[in-house]
Amino acid sequence: MLTIALPKGRLGHQTSKLLNKAIDGLEELDLSSRKLVLNFPKVSLTFILVKPSDVPTYVEYGVADVGIAGKDTLLETQSKVYEMLDLGFGKCKMVVAGFPHNNSWINKAHRRVSTKYPNIAKSYFSSKGETAEIVKLNGSVELGPIVGLSDVIVDIVESGNTLKENGLVVLEEICDISARLIVNRVSLKTKRNDITRFIGSIEKVLEEI
Ligand code: PRP
């Protein structure tokens, strides 16, 4: 029996499409359900539906053997899990964004960055030898530069619509992001056969795409 942590929301739809193709008997897998635990005894799988940013935590602590998480979440949480597969969906970019022609930002002595990803932002600026005050927000970070809370934001950009509608542009690209399949370190040893079979069936679908 494997327990798998799945992200609700944006990544959920593509995740359930992939799992439906990969495993027979999951036709009833509905990630929009309000139910948090979904059991599929015939295929020996239990799914727990969690907030995307919590997936690595459930996997690191072994409550789930396997999880599907965005690379952004993995970079931010630094969870001790094995990253086994790039699933190729949920593609977006982690960027620094702000108002166009924002040259004052580059030379400013005290710079503020608002973000849902404080660890990613901190390590990005320190890797460049730059300092910045990081302000943690939980959403709608594009508001930061508009209301004067911050000079720029560090955030994910997918279609670019949110930036555009708020008059912001990408100033620097930090890295590419996509959904990853992660595995608990102990489970990989104790449930190696089940995990290998599960990953194998997903890889097969990915090869066909
Ligand atoms: C994410 C992200 C951006 C937006 C980017 O926010 O933080 O705001 O999506 O997507 P786009 O480039 O396709 O417009 P989300 O929708 O998760 O909402 P939130 O701001 O409440 O976190």
PDB file of C-alpha atoms and ligand atoms in Angstrom:
ATOM      1  CA  MET A   1       0.000   0.000   0.000  1.00  0.00           C
ATOM      2  CA  LEU A   2       1.371   3.410  -0.989  1.00  0.00           C
ATOM      3  CA  THR A   3       0.193   6.764   0.331  1.00  0.00           C
ATOM      4  CA  ILE A   4       0.521   9.616  -2.113  1.00  0.00           C
ATOM      5  CA  ALA A   5       0.277  13.347  -1.296  1.00  0.00           C
ATOM      6  CA  LEU A   6      -1.363  15.284  -4.110  1.00  0.00           C
ATOM      7  CA  PRO A   7      -1.569  19.072  -4.506  1.00  0.00           C
ATOM      8  CA  LYS A   8      -4.986  20.685  -4.640  1.00  0.00           C
ATOM      9  CA  GLY A   9      -5.489  23.640  -6.982  1.00  0.00           C
ATOM     10  CA  ARG A  10      -3.500  24.527 -10.116  1.00  0.00           C
ATOM     11  CA  LEU A  11      -1.347  21.371 -10.254  1.00  0.00           C
ATOM     12  CA  GLY A  12      -4.211  19.137  -9.166  1.00  0.00           C
ATOM     13  CA  HIS A  13      -6.019  18.966 -12.496  1.00  0.00           C
ATOM     14  CA  GLN A  14      -2.945  17.892 -14.495  1.00  0.00           C
ATOM     15  CA  THR A  15      -1.893  15.517 -11.731  1.00  0.00           C
ATOM     16  CA  SER A  16      -5.209  13.668 -11.750  1.00  0.00           C
ATOM     17  CA  LYS A  17      -5.168  13.494 -15.577  1.00  0.00           C
ATOM     18  CA  LEU A  18      -1.702  11.912 -15.455  1.00  0.00           C
ATOM     19  CA  LEU A  19      -2.647   9.436 -12.729  1.00  0.00           C
ATOM     20  CA  ASN A  20      -5.855   8.431 -14.521  1.00  0.00           C
ATOM     21  CA  LYS A  21      -3.828   7.558 -17.605  1.00  0.00           C
ATOM     22  CA  ALA A  22      -1.074   5.796 -15.678  1.00  0.00           C
ATOM     23  CA  ILE A  23      -3.152   3.589 -13.390  1.00  0.00           C
ATOM     24  CA  ASP A  24      -6.290   1.612 -14.230  1.00  0.00           C
ATOM     25  CA  GLY A  25      -8.991   1.889 -11.596  1.00  0.00           C
ATOM     26  CA  LEU A  26      -8.524   5.567 -10.681  1.00  0.00           C
ATOM     27  CA  GLU A  27     -11.473   6.884 -12.707  1.00  0.00           C
ATOM     28  CA  GLU A  28     -13.061   8.192  -9.509  1.00  0.00           C
ATOM     29  CA  LEU A  29     -10.016  10.272  -8.509  1.00  0.00           C
ATOM     30  CA  ASP A  30     -11.475  13.740  -8.089  1.00  0.00           C
ATOM     31  CA  LEU A  31      -9.065  16.290  -6.640  1.00  0.00           C
ATOM     32  CA  SER A  32     -11.753  18.956  -6.441  1.00  0.00           C
ATOM     33  CA  SER A  33     -13.529  16.885  -3.796  1.00  0.00           C
ATOM     34  CA  ARG A  34     -13.728  18.226  -0.227  1.00  0.00           C
ATOM     35  CA  LYS A  35     -12.681  14.787   0.991  1.00  0.00           C
ATOM     36  CA  LEU A  36      -9.051  14.790   2.146  1.00  0.00           C
ATOM     37  CA  VAL A  37      -8.309  11.064   2.053  1.00  0.00           C
ATOM     38  CA  LEU A  38      -9.235   8.972  -0.970  1.00  0.00           C
ATOM     39  CA  ASN A  39      -8.771   5.200  -0.749  1.00  0.00           C
ATOM     40  CA  PHE A  40      -8.338   2.913  -3.755  1.00  0.00           C
ATOM     41  CA  PRO A  41      -7.858  -0.515  -2.153  1.00  0.00           C
ATOM     42  CA  LYS A  42      -8.057  -2.388  -5.474  1.00  0.00           C
ATOM     43  CA  VAL A  43      -4.855  -0.718  -6.659  1.00  0.00           C
ATOM     44  CA  SER A  44      -3.370  -0.451  -3.133  1.00  0.00           C
ATOM     45  CA  LEU A  45      -3.187   3.343  -3.225  1.00  0.00           C
ATOM     46  CA  THR A  46      -4.343   6.008  -0.781  1.00  0.00           C
ATOM     47  CA  PHE A  47      -4.271   9.664  -1.789  1.00  0.00           C
ATOM     48  CA  ILE A  48      -4.163  12.559   0.626  1.00  0.00           C
ATOM     49  CA  LEU A  49      -5.144  15.933  -0.813  1.00  0.00           C
ATOM     50  CA  VAL A  50      -3.086  18.771   0.610  1.00  0.00           C
ATOM     51  CA  LYS A  51      -2.140  22.394   0.063  1.00  0.00           C
ATOM     52  CA  PRO A  52       0.587  22.402  -2.652  1.00  0.00           C
ATOM     53  CA  SER A  53       3.173  24.021  -0.382  1.00  0.00           C
ATOM     54  CA  ASP A  54       2.617  21.295   2.247  1.00  0.00           C
ATOM     55  CA  VAL A  55       3.262  18.293  -0.059  1.00  0.00           C
ATOM     56  CA  PRO A  56       7.025  18.093   0.716  1.00  0.00           C
ATOM     57  CA  THR A  57       6.308  18.191   4.460  1.00  0.00           C
ATOM     58  CA  TYR A  58       3.955  15.182   4.316  1.00  0.00           C
ATOM     59  CA  VAL A  59       6.532  13.272   2.260  1.00  0.00           C
ATOM     60  CA  GLU A  60       9.548  14.266   4.380  1.00  0.00           C
ATOM     61  CA  TYR A  61       7.801  13.090   7.557  1.00  0.00           C
ATOM     62  CA  GLY A  62       6.806   9.804   5.931  1.00  0.00           C
ATOM     63  CA  VAL A  63       3.057  10.348   6.255  1.00  0.00           C
ATOM     64  CA  ALA A  64       3.057   9.993   2.472  1.00  0.00           C
ATOM     65  CA  ASP A  65       5.509   7.756   0.601  1.00  0.00           C
ATOM     66  CA  VAL A  66       5.248   9.745  -2.611  1.00  0.00           C
ATOM     67  CA  GLY A  67       4.143  13.269  -3.528  1.00  0.00           C
ATOM     68  CA  ILE A  68       3.678  15.602  -6.455  1.00  0.00           C
ATOM     69  CA  ALA A  69       5.086  19.064  -5.806  1.00  0.00           C
ATOM     70  CA  GLY A  70       6.205  22.111  -7.753  1.00  0.00           C
ATOM     71  CA  LYS A  71       9.953  22.745  -7.938  1.00  0.00           C
ATOM     72  CA  ASP A  72       9.221  26.173  -6.421  1.00  0.00           C
ATOM     73  CA  THR A  73       7.886  24.520  -3.274  1.00  0.00           C
ATOM     74  CA  LEU A  74      10.828  22.115  -3.137  1.00  0.00           C
ATOM     75  CA  LEU A  75      13.357  24.927  -3.441  1.00  0.00           C
ATOM     76  CA  GLU A  76      11.535  26.988  -0.840  1.00  0.00           C
ATOM     77  CA  THR A  77      11.040  24.258   1.780  1.00  0.00           C
ATOM     78  CA  GLN A  78      14.425  22.534   1.256  1.00  0.00           C
ATOM     79  CA  SER A  79      12.680  19.345   2.393  1.00  0.00           C
ATOM     80  CA  LYS A  80      14.769  16.200   2.758  1.00  0.00           C
ATOM     81  CA  VAL A  81      13.081  14.090   0.075  1.00  0.00           C
ATOM     82  CA  TYR A  82      14.233  12.378  -3.088  1.00  0.00           C
ATOM     83  CA  GLU A  83      13.250  14.134  -6.313  1.00  0.00           C
ATOM     84  CA  MET A  84      12.678  11.278  -8.764  1.00  0.00           C
ATOM     85  CA  LEU A  85      10.921  12.633 -11.869  1.00  0.00           C
ATOM     86  CA  ASP A  86      10.303  15.868 -13.721  1.00  0.00           C
ATOM     87  CA  LEU A  87       6.655  15.501 -14.730  1.00  0.00           C
ATOM     88  CA  GLY A  88       6.891  18.194 -17.411  1.00  0.00           C
ATOM     89  CA  PHE A  89       3.703  20.054 -16.484  1.00  0.00           C
ATOM     90  CA  GLY A  90       3.120  23.050 -14.230  1.00  0.00           C
ATOM     91  CA  LYS A  91       5.848  24.815 -16.169  1.00  0.00           C
ATOM     92  CA  CYS A  92       6.596  28.372 -15.152  1.00  0.00           C
ATOM     93  CA  LYS A  93       9.520  30.588 -14.191  1.00  0.00           C
ATOM     94  CA  MET A  94      10.712  32.015 -10.899  1.00  0.00           C
ATOM     95  CA  VAL A  95      11.511  35.659 -11.552  1.00  0.00           C
ATOM     96  CA  VAL A  96      12.269  39.045 -10.103  1.00  0.00           C
ATOM     97  CA  ALA A  97       9.596  41.426 -11.375  1.00  0.00           C
ATOM     98  CA  GLY A  98       8.848  45.085 -10.943  1.00  0.00           C
ATOM     99  CA  PHE A  99       8.024  48.239 -12.831  1.00  0.00           C
ATOM    100  CA  PRO A 100       9.728  48.556 -16.232  1.00  0.00           C
ATOM    101  CA  HIS A 101      12.875  50.705 -16.455  1.00  0.00           C
ATOM    102  CA  ASN A 102      13.239  50.427 -12.701  1.00  0.00           C
ATOM    103  CA  ASN A 103      16.903  51.436 -12.678  1.00  0.00           C
ATOM    104  CA  SER A 104      16.709  52.946  -9.227  1.00  0.00           C
ATOM    105  CA  TRP A 105      16.132  49.436  -7.882  1.00  0.00           C
ATOM    106  CA  ILE A 106      19.567  48.320  -9.070  1.00  0.00           C
ATOM    107  CA  ASN A 107      21.519  51.012  -7.253  1.00  0.00           C
ATOM    108  CA  LYS A 108      19.289  51.499  -4.239  1.00  0.00           C
ATOM    109  CA  ALA A 109      21.039  50.987  -0.875  1.00  0.00           C
ATOM    110  CA  HIS A 110      18.062  49.572   0.974  1.00  0.00           C
ATOM    111  CA  ARG A 111      15.971  47.356  -1.254  1.00  0.00           C
ATOM    112  CA  ARG A 112      12.799  45.543  -0.351  1.00  0.00           C
ATOM    113  CA  VAL A 113      11.437  42.422  -2.018  1.00  0.00           C
ATOM    114  CA  SER A 114       7.967  41.018  -1.369  1.00  0.00           C
ATOM    115  CA  THR A 115       7.469  37.328  -2.021  1.00  0.00           C
ATOM    116  CA  LYS A 116       5.762  34.078  -1.115  1.00  0.00           C
ATOM    117  CA  TYR A 117       9.239  32.510  -1.429  1.00  0.00           C
ATOM    118  CA  PRO A 118      11.534  34.155   1.178  1.00  0.00           C
ATOM    119  CA  ASN A 119      14.175  31.403   1.089  1.00  0.00           C
ATOM    120  CA  ILE A 120      14.437  31.406  -2.700  1.00  0.00           C
ATOM    121  CA  ALA A 121      14.629  35.209  -2.731  1.00  0.00           C
ATOM    122  CA  LYS A 122      17.240  35.304   0.047  1.00  0.00           C
ATOM    123  CA  SER A 123      19.497  32.735  -1.592  1.00  0.00           C
ATOM    124  CA  TYR A 124      19.114  34.305  -5.053  1.00  0.00           C
ATOM    125  CA  PHE A 125      20.229  37.750  -3.897  1.00  0.00           C
ATOM    126  CA  SER A 126      22.987  36.420  -1.661  1.00  0.00           C
ATOM    127  CA  SER A 127      24.297  34.255  -4.562  1.00  0.00           C
ATOM    128  CA  LYS A 128      24.731  37.527  -6.439  1.00  0.00           C
ATOM    129  CA  GLY A 129      26.406  39.158  -3.443  1.00  0.00           C
ATOM    130  CA  GLU A 130      23.482  41.553  -3.073  1.00  0.00           C
ATOM    131  CA  THR A 131      21.478  42.422   0.003  1.00  0.00           C
ATOM    132  CA  ALA A 132      17.728  42.904   0.137  1.00  0.00           C
ATOM    133  CA  GLU A 133      15.103  42.995   2.844  1.00  0.00           C
ATOM    134  CA  ILE A 134      12.610  40.200   2.234  1.00  0.00           C
ATOM    135  CA  VAL A 135       8.949  40.747   3.122  1.00  0.00           C
ATOM    136  CA  LYS A 136       6.968  37.501   3.269  1.00  0.00           C
ATOM    137  CA  LEU A 137       3.446  37.596   1.831  1.00  0.00           C
ATOM    138  CA  ASN A 138       0.989  34.755   1.305  1.00  0.00           C
ATOM    139  CA  GLY A 139      -0.497  35.856  -2.008  1.00  0.00           C
ATOM    140  CA  SER A 140      -1.223  38.724  -4.413  1.00  0.00           C
ATOM    141  CA  VAL A 141       2.442  39.715  -4.171  1.00  0.00           C
ATOM    142  CA  GLU A 142       2.149  41.856  -7.330  1.00  0.00           C
ATOM    143  CA  LEU A 143       0.525  44.423  -5.058  1.00  0.00           C
ATOM    144  CA  GLY A 144       3.886  44.998  -3.298  1.00  0.00           C
ATOM    145  CA  PRO A 145       5.482  47.467  -5.757  1.00  0.00           C
ATOM    146  CA  ILE A 146       2.109  49.047  -6.604  1.00  0.00           C
ATOM    147  CA  VAL A 147       1.364  50.132  -3.035  1.00  0.00           C
ATOM    148  CA  GLY A 148       5.006  50.839  -2.191  1.00  0.00           C
ATOM    149  CA  LEU A 149       5.518  47.899   0.160  1.00  0.00           C
ATOM    150  CA  SER A 150       8.478  46.699  -1.885  1.00  0.00           C
ATOM    151  CA  ASP A 151      10.651  47.682  -4.847  1.00  0.00           C
ATOM    152  CA  VAL A 152      10.273  44.346  -6.623  1.00  0.00           C
ATOM    153  CA  ILE A 153       8.751  40.904  -6.158  1.00  0.00           C
ATOM    154  CA  VAL A 154      10.130  37.384  -6.450  1.00  0.00           C
ATOM    155  CA  ASP A 155       7.363  35.157  -7.758  1.00  0.00           C
ATOM    156  CA  ILE A 156       6.375  32.543 -10.320  1.00  0.00           C
ATOM    157  CA  VAL A 157       5.187  33.654 -13.751  1.00  0.00           C
ATOM    158  CA  GLU A 158       3.151  31.311 -15.909  1.00  0.00           C
ATOM    159  CA  SER A 159       1.115  33.130 -18.567  1.00  0.00           C
ATOM    160  CA  GLY A 160       2.436  36.547 -17.534  1.00  0.00           C
ATOM    161  CA  ASN A 161      -1.116  37.896 -17.305  1.00  0.00           C
ATOM    162  CA  THR A 162      -0.957  38.865 -13.631  1.00  0.00           C
ATOM    163  CA  LEU A 163       2.217  40.909 -14.170  1.00  0.00           C
ATOM    164  CA  LYS A 164       0.801  42.526 -17.302  1.00  0.00           C
ATOM    165  CA  GLU A 165      -2.510  43.465 -15.725  1.00  0.00           C
ATOM    166  CA  ASN A 166      -0.639  45.151 -12.905  1.00  0.00           C
ATOM    167  CA  GLY A 167       1.850  47.041 -15.065  1.00  0.00           C
ATOM    168  CA  LEU A 168       4.841  44.937 -14.006  1.00  0.00           C
ATOM    169  CA  VAL A 169       7.513  43.173 -16.072  1.00  0.00           C
ATOM    170  CA  VAL A 170      10.110  40.455 -15.572  1.00  0.00           C
ATOM    171  CA  LEU A 171      13.401  42.090 -14.562  1.00  0.00           C
ATOM    172  CA  GLU A 172      15.485  38.947 -13.923  1.00  0.00           C
ATOM    173  CA  GLU A 173      14.883  35.211 -14.424  1.00  0.00           C
ATOM    174  CA  ILE A 174      15.878  33.033 -11.488  1.00  0.00           C
ATOM    175  CA  CYS A 175      15.055  29.478 -12.656  1.00  0.00           C
ATOM    176  CA  ASP A 176      12.620  27.203 -14.477  1.00  0.00           C
ATOM    177  CA  ILE A 177       9.910  25.470 -12.466  1.00  0.00           C
ATOM    178  CA  SER A 178       7.807  22.362 -13.142  1.00  0.00           C
ATOM    179  CA  ALA A 179       6.016  19.622 -11.206  1.00  0.00           C
ATOM    180  CA  ARG A 180       8.211  16.908  -9.683  1.00  0.00           C
ATOM    181  CA  LEU A 181       7.530  13.475  -8.246  1.00  0.00           C
ATOM    182  CA  ILE A 182       9.149  13.171  -4.828  1.00  0.00           C
ATOM    183  CA  VAL A 183       9.665  10.162  -2.564  1.00  0.00           C
ATOM    184  CA  ASN A 184      10.266   9.709   1.157  1.00  0.00           C
ATOM    185  CA  ARG A 185      13.836   8.583   1.837  1.00  0.00           C
ATOM    186  CA  VAL A 186      12.906   5.612   4.052  1.00  0.00           C
ATOM    187  CA  SER A 187       9.972   4.505   1.872  1.00  0.00           C
ATOM    188  CA  LEU A 188      12.318   4.212  -1.088  1.00  0.00           C
ATOM    189  CA  LYS A 189      14.107   1.456   0.809  1.00  0.00           C
ATOM    190  CA  THR A 190      11.195  -0.228   2.586  1.00  0.00           C
ATOM    191  CA  LYS A 191       8.674  -0.040  -0.297  1.00  0.00           C
ATOM    192  CA  ARG A 192      11.122  -0.079  -3.180  1.00  0.00           C
ATOM    193  CA  ASN A 193       9.117  -2.495  -5.364  1.00  0.00           C
ATOM    194  CA  ASP A 194       5.799  -0.658  -5.006  1.00  0.00           C
ATOM    195  CA  ILE A 195       7.440   2.722  -5.597  1.00  0.00           C
ATOM    196  CA  THR A 196       9.404   1.497  -8.622  1.00  0.00           C
ATOM    197  CA  ARG A 197       6.216   0.061 -10.135  1.00  0.00           C
ATOM    198  CA  PHE A 198       4.288   3.282  -9.476  1.00  0.00           C
ATOM    199  CA  ILE A 199       7.011   5.478 -10.982  1.00  0.00           C
ATOM    200  CA  GLY A 200       7.364   3.083 -13.930  1.00  0.00           C
ATOM    201  CA  SER A 201       3.695   3.431 -14.846  1.00  0.00           C
ATOM    202  CA  ILE A 202       3.983   7.227 -14.721  1.00  0.00           C
ATOM    203  CA  GLU A 203       7.159   7.229 -16.822  1.00  0.00           C
ATOM    204  CA  LYS A 204       5.367   5.127 -19.434  1.00  0.00           C
ATOM    205  CA  VAL A 205       2.649   7.774 -19.821  1.00  0.00           C
ATOM    206  CA  LEU A 206       5.220  10.584 -19.945  1.00  0.00           C
ATOM    207  CA  GLU A 207       7.090   8.809 -22.750  1.00  0.00           C
ATOM    208  CA  GLU A 208       3.870   8.568 -24.760  1.00  0.00           C
ATOM    209  CA  ILE A 209       3.174  12.321 -24.504  1.00  0.00           C
TER     210      ILE A 209
HETATM  211  C1  PRP B   1       0.492  32.766  -8.856  1.00  0.00           C
HETATM  212  C2  PRP B   1       1.692  33.677  -8.781  1.00  0.00           C
HETATM  213  C3  PRP B   1       1.276  34.841  -9.635  1.00  0.00           C
HETATM  214  C4  PRP B   1       0.416  34.192 -10.691  1.00  0.00           C
HETATM  215  C5  PRP B   1       1.210  34.011 -11.963  1.00  0.00           C
HETATM  216  O1  PRP B   1      -0.437  33.191  -7.927  1.00  0.00           O
HETATM  217  O2  PRP B   1       2.011  34.015  -7.449  1.00  0.00           O
HETATM  218  O3  PRP B   1       0.531  35.766  -8.887  1.00  0.00           O
HETATM  219  O4  PRP B   1       0.027  32.910 -10.195  1.00  0.00           O
HETATM  220  O5  PRP B   1       0.438  33.421 -12.970  1.00  0.00           O
HETATM  221  P1  PRP B   1       0.281  34.076 -14.420  1.00  0.00           P
HETATM  222  O6  PRP B   1       1.658  34.431 -14.898  1.00  0.00           O
HETATM  223  O7  PRP B   1      -0.334  32.984 -15.256  1.00  0.00           O
HETATM  224  O8  PRP B   1      -0.614  35.264 -14.291  1.00  0.00           O
HETATM  225  P2  PRP B   1      -1.765  32.365  -7.587  1.00  0.00           P
HETATM  226  O9  PRP B   1      -2.688  32.326  -8.741  1.00  0.00           O
HETATM  227  O10 PRP B   1      -1.353  31.029  -7.082  1.00  0.00           O
HETATM  228  O11 PRP B   1      -2.475  33.232  -6.487  1.00  0.00           O
HETATM  229  P3  PRP B   1      -1.953  34.017  -5.197  1.00  0.00           P
HETATM  230  O12 PRP B   1      -1.415  35.327  -5.689  1.00  0.00           O
HETATM  231  O13 PRP B   1      -3.145  34.197  -4.348  1.00  0.00           O
HETATM  232  O14 PRP B   1      -0.891  33.194  -4.537  1.00  0.00           O
END
